[in-house]
Backbone as a printed PyTorch tensor [residue, N CA C, xyz], in Angstrom:
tensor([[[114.9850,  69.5800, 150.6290],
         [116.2500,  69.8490, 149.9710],
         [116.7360,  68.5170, 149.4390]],

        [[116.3570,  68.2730, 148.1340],
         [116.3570,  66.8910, 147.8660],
         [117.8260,  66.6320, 146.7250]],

        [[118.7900,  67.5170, 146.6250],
         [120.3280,  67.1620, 145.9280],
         [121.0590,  68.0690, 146.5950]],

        [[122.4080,  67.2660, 146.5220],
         [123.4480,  67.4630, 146.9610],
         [124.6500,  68.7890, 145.7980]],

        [[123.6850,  68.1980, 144.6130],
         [124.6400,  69.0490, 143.6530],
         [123.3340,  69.6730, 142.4900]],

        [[124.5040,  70.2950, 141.7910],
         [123.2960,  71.2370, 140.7660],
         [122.5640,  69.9720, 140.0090]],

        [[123.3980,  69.4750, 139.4910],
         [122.1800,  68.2530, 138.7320],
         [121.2650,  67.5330, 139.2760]],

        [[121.9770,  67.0050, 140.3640],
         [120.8390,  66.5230, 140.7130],
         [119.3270,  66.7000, 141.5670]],

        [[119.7360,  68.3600, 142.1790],
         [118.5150,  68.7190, 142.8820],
         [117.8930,  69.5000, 141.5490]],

        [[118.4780,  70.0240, 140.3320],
         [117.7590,  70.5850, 139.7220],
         [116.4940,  69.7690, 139.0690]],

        [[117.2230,  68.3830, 138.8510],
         [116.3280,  67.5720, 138.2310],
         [115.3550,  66.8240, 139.2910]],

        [[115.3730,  67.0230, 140.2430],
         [114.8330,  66.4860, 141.3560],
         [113.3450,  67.5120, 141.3250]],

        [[113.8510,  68.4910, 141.6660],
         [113.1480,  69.6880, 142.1290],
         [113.0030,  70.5780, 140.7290]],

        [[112.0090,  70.0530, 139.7720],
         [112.1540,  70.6830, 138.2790],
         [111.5230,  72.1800, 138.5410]],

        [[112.0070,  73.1270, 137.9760],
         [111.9480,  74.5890, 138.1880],
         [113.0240,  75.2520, 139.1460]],

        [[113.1110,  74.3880, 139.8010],
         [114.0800,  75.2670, 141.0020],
         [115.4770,  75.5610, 140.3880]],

        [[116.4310,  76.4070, 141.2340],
         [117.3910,  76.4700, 140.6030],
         [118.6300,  76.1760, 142.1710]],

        [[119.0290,  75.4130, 141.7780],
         [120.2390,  75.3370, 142.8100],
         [120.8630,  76.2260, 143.4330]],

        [[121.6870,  77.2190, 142.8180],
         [122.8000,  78.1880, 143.0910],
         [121.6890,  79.1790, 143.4840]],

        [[120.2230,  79.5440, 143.1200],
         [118.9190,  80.3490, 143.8210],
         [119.0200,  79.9070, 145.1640]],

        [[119.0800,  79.0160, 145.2680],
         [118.0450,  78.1710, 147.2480],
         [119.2970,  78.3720, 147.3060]],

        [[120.9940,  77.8510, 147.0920],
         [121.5860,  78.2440, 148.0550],
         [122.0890,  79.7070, 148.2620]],

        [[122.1570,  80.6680, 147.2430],
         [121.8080,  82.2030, 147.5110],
         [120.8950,  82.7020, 148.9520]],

        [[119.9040,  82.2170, 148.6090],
         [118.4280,  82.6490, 149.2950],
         [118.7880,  81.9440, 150.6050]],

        [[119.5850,  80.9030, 150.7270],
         [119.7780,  79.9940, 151.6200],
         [120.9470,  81.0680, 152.6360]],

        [[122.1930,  81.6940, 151.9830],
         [122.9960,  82.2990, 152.3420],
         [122.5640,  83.7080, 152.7460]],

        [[121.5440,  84.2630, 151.8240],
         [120.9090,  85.7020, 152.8720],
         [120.1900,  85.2000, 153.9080]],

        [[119.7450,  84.2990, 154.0310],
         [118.6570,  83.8290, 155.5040],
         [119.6940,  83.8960, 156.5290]],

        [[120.9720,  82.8840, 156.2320],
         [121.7710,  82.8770, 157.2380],
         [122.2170,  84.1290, 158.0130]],

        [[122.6630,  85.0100, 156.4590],
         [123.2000,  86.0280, 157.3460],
         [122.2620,  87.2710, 157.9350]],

        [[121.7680,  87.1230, 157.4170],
         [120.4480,  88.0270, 158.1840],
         [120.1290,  87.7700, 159.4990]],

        [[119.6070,  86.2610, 159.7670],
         [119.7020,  86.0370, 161.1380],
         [120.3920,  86.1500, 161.9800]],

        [[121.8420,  85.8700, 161.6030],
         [122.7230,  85.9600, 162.3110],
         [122.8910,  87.6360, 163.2440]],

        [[122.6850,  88.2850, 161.7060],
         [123.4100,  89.9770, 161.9200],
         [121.9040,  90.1370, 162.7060]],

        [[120.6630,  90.0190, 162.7610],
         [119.3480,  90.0910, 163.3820],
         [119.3750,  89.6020, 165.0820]],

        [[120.3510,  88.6080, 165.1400],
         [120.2970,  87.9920, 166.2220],
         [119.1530,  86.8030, 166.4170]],

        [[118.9080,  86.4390, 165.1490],
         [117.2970,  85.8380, 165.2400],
         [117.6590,  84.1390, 165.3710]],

        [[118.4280,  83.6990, 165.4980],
         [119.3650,  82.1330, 165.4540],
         [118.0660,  81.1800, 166.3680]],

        [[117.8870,  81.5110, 167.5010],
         [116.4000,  80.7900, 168.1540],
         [115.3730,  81.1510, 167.7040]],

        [[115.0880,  82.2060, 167.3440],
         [113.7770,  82.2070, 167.0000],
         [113.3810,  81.9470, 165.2530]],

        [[114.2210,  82.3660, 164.4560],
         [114.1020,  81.8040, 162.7980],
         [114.7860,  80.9110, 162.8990]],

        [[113.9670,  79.5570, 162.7900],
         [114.1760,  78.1900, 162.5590],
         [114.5810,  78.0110, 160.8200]],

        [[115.4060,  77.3970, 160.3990],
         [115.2880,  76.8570, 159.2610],
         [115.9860,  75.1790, 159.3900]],

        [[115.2600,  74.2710, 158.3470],
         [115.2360,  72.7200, 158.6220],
         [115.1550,  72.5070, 156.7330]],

        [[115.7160,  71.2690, 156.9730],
         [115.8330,  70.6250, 155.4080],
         [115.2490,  69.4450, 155.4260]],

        [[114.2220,  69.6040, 154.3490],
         [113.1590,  68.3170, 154.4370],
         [113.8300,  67.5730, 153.3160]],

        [[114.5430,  66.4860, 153.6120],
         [114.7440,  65.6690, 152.1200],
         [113.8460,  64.2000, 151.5940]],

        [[113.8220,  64.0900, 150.9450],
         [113.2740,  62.8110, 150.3030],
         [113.8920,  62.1060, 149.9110]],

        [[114.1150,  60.7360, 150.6900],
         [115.4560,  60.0780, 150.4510],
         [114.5980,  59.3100, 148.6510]],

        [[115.5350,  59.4540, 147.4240],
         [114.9670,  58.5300, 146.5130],
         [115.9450,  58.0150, 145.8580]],

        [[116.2850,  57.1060, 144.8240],
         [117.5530,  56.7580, 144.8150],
         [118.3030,  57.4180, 143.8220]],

        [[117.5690,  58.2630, 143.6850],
         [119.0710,  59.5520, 142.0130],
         [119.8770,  60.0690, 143.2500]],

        [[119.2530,  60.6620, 144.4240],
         [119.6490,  61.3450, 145.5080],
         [120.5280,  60.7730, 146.5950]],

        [[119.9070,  59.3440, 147.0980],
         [120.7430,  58.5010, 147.8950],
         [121.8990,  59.0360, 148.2810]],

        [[123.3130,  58.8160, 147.3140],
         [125.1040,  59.1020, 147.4640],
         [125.1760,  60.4540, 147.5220]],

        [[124.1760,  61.1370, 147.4210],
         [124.5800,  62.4770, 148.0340],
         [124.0060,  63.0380, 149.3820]],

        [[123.3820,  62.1610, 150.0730],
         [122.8730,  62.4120, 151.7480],
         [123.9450,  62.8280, 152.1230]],

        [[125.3190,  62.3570, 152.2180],
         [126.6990,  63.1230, 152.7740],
         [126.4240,  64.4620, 152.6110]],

        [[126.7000,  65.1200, 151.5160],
         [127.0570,  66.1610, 150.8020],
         [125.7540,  67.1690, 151.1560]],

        [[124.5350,  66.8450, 151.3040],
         [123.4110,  67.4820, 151.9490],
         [123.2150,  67.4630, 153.4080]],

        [[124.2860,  67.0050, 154.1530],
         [124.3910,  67.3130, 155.4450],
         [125.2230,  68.5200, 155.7460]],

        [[126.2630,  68.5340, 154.7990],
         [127.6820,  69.1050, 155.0550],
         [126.6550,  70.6710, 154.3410]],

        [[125.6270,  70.7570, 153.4630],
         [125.5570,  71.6160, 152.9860],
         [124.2460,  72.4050, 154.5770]],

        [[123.8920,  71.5030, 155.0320],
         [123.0950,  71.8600, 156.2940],
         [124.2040,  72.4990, 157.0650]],

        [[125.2340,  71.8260, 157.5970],
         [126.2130,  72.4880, 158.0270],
         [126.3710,  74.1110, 157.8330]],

        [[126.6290,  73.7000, 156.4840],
         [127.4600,  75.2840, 155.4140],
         [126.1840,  76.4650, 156.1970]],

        [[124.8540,  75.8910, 155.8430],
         [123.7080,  77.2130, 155.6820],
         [123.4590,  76.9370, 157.3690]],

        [[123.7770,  76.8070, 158.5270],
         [123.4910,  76.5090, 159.9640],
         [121.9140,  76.0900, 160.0780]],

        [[121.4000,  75.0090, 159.3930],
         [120.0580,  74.3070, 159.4350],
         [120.0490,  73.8440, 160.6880]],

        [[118.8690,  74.0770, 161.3540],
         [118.5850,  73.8890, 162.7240],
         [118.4340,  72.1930, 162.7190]],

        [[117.6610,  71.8870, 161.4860],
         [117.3980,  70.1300, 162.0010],
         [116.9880,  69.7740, 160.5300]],

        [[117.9000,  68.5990, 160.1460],
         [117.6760,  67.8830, 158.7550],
         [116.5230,  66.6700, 159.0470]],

        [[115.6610,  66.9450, 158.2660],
         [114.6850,  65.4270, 159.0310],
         [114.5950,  64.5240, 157.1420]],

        [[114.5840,  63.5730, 157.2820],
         [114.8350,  62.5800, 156.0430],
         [114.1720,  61.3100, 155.8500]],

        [[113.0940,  61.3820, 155.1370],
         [112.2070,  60.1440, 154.8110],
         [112.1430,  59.5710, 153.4880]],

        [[111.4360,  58.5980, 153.2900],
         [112.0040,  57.6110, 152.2910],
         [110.3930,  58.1090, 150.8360]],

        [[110.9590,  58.1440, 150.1400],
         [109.6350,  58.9640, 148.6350],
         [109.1080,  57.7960, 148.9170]],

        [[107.8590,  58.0560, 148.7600],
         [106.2350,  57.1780, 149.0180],
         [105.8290,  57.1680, 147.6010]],

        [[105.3420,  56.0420, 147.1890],
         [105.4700,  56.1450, 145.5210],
         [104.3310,  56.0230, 145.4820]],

        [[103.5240,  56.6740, 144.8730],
         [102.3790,  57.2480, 144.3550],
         [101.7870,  57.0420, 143.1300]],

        [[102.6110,  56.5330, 142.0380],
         [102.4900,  56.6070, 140.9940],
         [103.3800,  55.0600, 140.3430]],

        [[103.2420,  54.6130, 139.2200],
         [104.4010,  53.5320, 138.5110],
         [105.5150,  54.3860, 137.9450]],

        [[105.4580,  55.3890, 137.5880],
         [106.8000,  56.1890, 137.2070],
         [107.3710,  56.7900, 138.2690]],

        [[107.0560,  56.6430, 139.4940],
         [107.7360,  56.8970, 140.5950],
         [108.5610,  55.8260, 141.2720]],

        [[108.5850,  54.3400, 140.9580],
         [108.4140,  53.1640, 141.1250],
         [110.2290,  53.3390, 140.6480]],

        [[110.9290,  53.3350, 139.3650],
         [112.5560,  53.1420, 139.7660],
         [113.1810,  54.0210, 140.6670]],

        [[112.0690,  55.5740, 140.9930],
         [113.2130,  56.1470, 141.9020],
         [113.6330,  55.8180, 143.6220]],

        [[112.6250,  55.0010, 143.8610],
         [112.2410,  54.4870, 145.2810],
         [113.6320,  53.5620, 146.0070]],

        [[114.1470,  53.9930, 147.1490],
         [115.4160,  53.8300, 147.2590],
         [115.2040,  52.7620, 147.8020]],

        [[114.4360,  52.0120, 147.9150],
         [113.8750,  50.6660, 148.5600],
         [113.9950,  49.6640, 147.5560]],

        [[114.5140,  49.8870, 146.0630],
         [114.9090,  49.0990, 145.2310],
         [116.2460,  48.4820, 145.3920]],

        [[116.8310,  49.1120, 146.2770],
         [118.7360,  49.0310, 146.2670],
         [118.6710,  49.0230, 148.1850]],

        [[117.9920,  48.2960, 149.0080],
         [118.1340,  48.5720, 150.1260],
         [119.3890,  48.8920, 150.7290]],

        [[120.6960,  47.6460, 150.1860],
         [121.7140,  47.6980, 150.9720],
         [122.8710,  49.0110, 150.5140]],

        [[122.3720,  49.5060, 149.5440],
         [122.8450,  50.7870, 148.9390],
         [122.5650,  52.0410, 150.0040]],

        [[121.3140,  51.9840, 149.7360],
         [120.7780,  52.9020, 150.5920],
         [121.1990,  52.8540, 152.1800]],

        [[121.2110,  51.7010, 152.5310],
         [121.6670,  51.8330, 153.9610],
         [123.0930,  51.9900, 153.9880]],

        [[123.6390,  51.8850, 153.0990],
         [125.2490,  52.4270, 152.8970],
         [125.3540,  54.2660, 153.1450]],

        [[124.1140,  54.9700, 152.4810],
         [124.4930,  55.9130, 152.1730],
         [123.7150,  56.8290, 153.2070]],

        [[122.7490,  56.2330, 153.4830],
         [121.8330,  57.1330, 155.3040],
         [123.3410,  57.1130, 156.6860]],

        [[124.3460,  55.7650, 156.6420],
         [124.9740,  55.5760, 157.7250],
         [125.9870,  56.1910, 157.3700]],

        [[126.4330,  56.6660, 156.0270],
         [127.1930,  57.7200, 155.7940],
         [126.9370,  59.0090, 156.4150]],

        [[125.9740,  59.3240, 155.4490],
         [125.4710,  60.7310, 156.3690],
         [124.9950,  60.5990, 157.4590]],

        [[124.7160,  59.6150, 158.0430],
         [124.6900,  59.4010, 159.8360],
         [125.6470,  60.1200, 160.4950]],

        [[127.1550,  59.4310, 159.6210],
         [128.5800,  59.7380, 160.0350],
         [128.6540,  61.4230, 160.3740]],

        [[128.1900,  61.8050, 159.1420],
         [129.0680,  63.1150, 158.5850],
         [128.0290,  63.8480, 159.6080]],

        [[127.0270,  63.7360, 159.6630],
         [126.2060,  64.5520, 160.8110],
         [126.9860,  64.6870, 161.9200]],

        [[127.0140,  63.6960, 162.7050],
         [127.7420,  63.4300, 164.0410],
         [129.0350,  64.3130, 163.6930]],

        [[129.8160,  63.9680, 162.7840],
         [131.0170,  64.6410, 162.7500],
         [130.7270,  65.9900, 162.8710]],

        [[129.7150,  66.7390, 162.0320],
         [129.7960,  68.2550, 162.1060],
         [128.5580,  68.5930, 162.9300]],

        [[128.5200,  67.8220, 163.6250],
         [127.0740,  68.1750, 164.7710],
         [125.9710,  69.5790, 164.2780]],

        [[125.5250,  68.3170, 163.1410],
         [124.3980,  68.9450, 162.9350],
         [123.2060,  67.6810, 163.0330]],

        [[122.0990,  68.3150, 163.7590],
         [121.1750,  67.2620, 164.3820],
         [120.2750,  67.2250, 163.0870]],

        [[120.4290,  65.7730, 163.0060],
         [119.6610,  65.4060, 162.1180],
         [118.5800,  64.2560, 162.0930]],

        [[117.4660,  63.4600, 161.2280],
         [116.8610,  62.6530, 161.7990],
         [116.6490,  61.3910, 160.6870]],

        [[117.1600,  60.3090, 160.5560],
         [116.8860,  59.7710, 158.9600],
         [116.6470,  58.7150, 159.6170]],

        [[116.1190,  57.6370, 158.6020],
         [114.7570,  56.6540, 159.0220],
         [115.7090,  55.4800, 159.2170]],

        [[115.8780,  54.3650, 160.1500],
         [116.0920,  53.3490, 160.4190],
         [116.4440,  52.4190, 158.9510]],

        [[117.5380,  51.2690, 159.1890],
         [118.3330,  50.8720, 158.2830],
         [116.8250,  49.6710, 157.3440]],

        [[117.0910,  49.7160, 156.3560],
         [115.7240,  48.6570, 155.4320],
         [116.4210,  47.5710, 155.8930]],

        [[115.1550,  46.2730, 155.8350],
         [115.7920,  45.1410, 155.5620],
         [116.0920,  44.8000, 154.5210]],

        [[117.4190,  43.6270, 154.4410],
         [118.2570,  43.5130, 153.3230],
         [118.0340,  42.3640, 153.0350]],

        [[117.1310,  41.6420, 153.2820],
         [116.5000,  40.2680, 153.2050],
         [115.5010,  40.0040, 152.4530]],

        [[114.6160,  41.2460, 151.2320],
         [114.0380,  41.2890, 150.5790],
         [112.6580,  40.9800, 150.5690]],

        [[111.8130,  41.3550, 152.1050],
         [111.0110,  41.4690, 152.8650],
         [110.4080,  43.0910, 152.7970]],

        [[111.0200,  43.7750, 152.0350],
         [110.8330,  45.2070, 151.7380],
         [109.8560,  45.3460, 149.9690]],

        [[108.9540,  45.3460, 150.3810],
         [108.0360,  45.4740, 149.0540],
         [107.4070,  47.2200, 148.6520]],

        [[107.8880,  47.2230, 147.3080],
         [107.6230,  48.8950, 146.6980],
         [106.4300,  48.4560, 146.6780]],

        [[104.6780,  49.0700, 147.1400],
         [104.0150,  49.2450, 146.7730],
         [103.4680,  50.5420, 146.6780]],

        [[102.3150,  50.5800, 145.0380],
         [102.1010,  52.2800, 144.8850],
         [100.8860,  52.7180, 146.3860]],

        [[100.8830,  53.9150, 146.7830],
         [100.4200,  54.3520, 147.4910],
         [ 99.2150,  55.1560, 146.8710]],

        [[ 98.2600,  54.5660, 146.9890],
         [ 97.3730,  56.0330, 147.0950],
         [ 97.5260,  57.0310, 146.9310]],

        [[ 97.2040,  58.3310, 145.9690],
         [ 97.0360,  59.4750, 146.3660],
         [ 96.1060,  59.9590, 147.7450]],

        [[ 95.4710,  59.7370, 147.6680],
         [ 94.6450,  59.8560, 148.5650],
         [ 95.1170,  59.3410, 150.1390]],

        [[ 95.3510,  58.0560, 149.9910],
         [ 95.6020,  57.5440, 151.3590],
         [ 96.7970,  58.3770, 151.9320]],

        [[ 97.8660,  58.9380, 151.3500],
         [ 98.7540,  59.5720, 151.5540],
         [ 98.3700,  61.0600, 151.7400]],

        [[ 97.2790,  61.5350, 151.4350],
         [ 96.8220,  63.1870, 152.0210],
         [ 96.1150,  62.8380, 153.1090]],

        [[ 95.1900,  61.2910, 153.1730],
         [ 94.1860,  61.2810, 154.2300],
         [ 95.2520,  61.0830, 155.8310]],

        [[ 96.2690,  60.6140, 155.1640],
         [ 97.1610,  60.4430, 156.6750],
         [ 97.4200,  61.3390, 157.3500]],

        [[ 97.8260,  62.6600, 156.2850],
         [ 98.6240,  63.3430, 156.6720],
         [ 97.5650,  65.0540, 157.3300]],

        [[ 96.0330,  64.2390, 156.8440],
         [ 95.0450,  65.5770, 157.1540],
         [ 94.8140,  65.2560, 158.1290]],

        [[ 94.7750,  64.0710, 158.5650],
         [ 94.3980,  63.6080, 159.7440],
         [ 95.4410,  63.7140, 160.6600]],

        [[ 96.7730,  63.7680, 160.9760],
         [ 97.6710,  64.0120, 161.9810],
         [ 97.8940,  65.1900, 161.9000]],

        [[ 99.0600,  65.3870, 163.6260],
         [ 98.7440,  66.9280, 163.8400],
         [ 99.0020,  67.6650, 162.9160]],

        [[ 99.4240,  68.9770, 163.3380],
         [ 99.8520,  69.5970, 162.4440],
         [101.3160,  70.0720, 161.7510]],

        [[102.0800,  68.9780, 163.0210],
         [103.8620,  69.1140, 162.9070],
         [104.1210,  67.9430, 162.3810]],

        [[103.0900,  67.7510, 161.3700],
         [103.4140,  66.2830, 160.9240],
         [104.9500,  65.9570, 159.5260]],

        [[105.5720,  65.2800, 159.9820],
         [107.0040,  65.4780, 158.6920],
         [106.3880,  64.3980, 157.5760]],

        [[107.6300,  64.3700, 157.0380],
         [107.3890,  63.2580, 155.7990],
         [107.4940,  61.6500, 156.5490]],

        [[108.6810,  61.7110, 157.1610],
         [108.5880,  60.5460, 157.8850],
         [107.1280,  60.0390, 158.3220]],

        [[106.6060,  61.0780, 158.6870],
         [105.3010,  60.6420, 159.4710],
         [104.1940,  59.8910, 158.4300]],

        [[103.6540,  61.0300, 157.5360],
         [103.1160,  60.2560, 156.5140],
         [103.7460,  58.9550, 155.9090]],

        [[105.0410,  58.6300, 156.0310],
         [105.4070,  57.2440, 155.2070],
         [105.1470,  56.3260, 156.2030]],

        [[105.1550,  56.2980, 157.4130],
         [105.0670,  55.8840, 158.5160],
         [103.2150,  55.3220, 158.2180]],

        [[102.8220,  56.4770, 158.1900],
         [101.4720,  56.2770, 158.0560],
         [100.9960,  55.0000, 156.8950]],

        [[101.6200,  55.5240, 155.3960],
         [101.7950,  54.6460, 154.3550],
         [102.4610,  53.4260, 154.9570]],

        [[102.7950,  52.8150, 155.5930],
         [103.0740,  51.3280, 156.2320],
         [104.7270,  51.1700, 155.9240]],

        [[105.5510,  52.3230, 155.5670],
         [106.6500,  52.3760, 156.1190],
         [107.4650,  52.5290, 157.5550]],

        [[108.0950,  51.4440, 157.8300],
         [108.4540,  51.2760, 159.3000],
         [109.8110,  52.0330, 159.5150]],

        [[109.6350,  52.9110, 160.4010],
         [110.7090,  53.9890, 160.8590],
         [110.9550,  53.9310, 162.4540]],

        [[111.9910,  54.3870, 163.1440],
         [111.4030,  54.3130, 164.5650],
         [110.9840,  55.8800, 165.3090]],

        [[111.2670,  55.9540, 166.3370],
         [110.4260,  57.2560, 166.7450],
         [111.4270,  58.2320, 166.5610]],

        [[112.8470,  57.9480, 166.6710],
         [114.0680,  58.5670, 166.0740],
         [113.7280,  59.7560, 165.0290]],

        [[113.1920,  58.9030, 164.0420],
         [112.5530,  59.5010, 162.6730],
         [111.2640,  60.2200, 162.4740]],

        [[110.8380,  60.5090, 163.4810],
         [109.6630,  60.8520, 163.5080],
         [109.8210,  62.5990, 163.9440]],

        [[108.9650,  63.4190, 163.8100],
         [109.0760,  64.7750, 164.1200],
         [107.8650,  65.1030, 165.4810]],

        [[107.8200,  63.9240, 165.8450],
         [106.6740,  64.3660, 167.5110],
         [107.5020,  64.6620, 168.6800]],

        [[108.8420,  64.1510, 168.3660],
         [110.0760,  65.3710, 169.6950],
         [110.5690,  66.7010, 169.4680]],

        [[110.0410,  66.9590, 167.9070],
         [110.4810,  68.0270, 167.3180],
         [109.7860,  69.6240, 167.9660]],

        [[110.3940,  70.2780, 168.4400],
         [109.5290,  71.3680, 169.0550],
         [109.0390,  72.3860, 168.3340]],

        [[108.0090,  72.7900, 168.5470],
         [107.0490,  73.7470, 167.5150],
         [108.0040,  74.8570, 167.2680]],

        [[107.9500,  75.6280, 165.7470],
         [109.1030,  76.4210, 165.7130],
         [108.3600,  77.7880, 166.5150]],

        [[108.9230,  78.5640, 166.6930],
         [108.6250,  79.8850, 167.3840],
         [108.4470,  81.5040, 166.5070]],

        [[108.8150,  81.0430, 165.4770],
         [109.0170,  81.7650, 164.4010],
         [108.8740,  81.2690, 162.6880]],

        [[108.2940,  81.8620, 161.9030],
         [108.0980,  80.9910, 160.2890],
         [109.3850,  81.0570, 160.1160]],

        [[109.2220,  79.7220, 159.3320],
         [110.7990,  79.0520, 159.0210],
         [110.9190,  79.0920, 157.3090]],

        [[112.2840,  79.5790, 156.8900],
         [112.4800,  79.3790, 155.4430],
         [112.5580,  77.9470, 155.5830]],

        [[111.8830,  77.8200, 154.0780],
         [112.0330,  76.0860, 153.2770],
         [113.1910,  75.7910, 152.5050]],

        [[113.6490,  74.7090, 152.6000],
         [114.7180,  74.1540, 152.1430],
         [114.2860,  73.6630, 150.4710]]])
């Protein structure tokens, strides 16, 4: 679930439609609810922290809130490509760590458990390099099978702590709608 608002997840997520996922987002809820299914249909919001998206991590917590998302987990886009290279929120570290400890905030406030990756250094010791296609599927074929995004960036030689990681995360019990 990578925007906070129509523009920017639309353009994020090209094809999708905003006011769709949160529709689709709002029958899941209530279905489960009226189902009784709240433990057993898991739903979780995978975001990709990149920097069009960054200032709206707030606003994509509060919207986890809105739809009762069991667990927001949040890793940093692994750049793959040179045109992937300005969106990488590792260009603006101290920005970015402005806007993860925001939505740090707003989590805690509306206790919704969430998991986002440890603050960058701001000392300019943080280098964008492109990743592999490859090295980035071979990580991720090779770990288990509850592997998050965190994990693969982790893998890609992004440093996160175990906070951020989805190996405390418990296997869901039921297929989970995607965010």
């Amino acid at each position: 679930f990578d925007g906070g608002t129509k523009a920017t997840f639309d353009h994020i997520r090209t094809g999708a439609k905003f006011e769709r996922v949160l529709d689709n987002l709002a029958t899941f809820r209530r279905l489960r609810n009226e189902l009784g299914l709240r433990g057993q249909a898991g739903l979780r919001f995978g975001v990709t922290i990149l920097h069009e998206n960054v200032p709206e991590l707030p606003r994509i917590v509060e919207l986890a809130h809105e739809y009762e998302v069991d667990l927001l987990t949040a890793g940093f886009l692994i750049v793959v490509s040179e045109e992937l290279r300005p969106s990488s929120p590792l260009n603006e570290p101290a920005r970015t760590n402005q806007w993860i400890a925001a939505a740090k905030q707003r989590a805690l406030e509306l206790q919704v458990k969430a998991r986002f990756p440890e603050p960058l250094p701001t000392d300019g010791s943080v280098a964008i390099d492109v990743v592999e296609t490859d090295t980035a599927f071979a990580a991720r074929s090779d770990a288990p099978e509850e592997t998050s995004a965190m994990e693969v960036a982790l893998a890609a030689g992004i440093e996160a702590s175990a906070e951020a990681t989805a190996a405390d995360v418990p296997a869901p019990t039921a297929p989970e709608a995607a965010g």
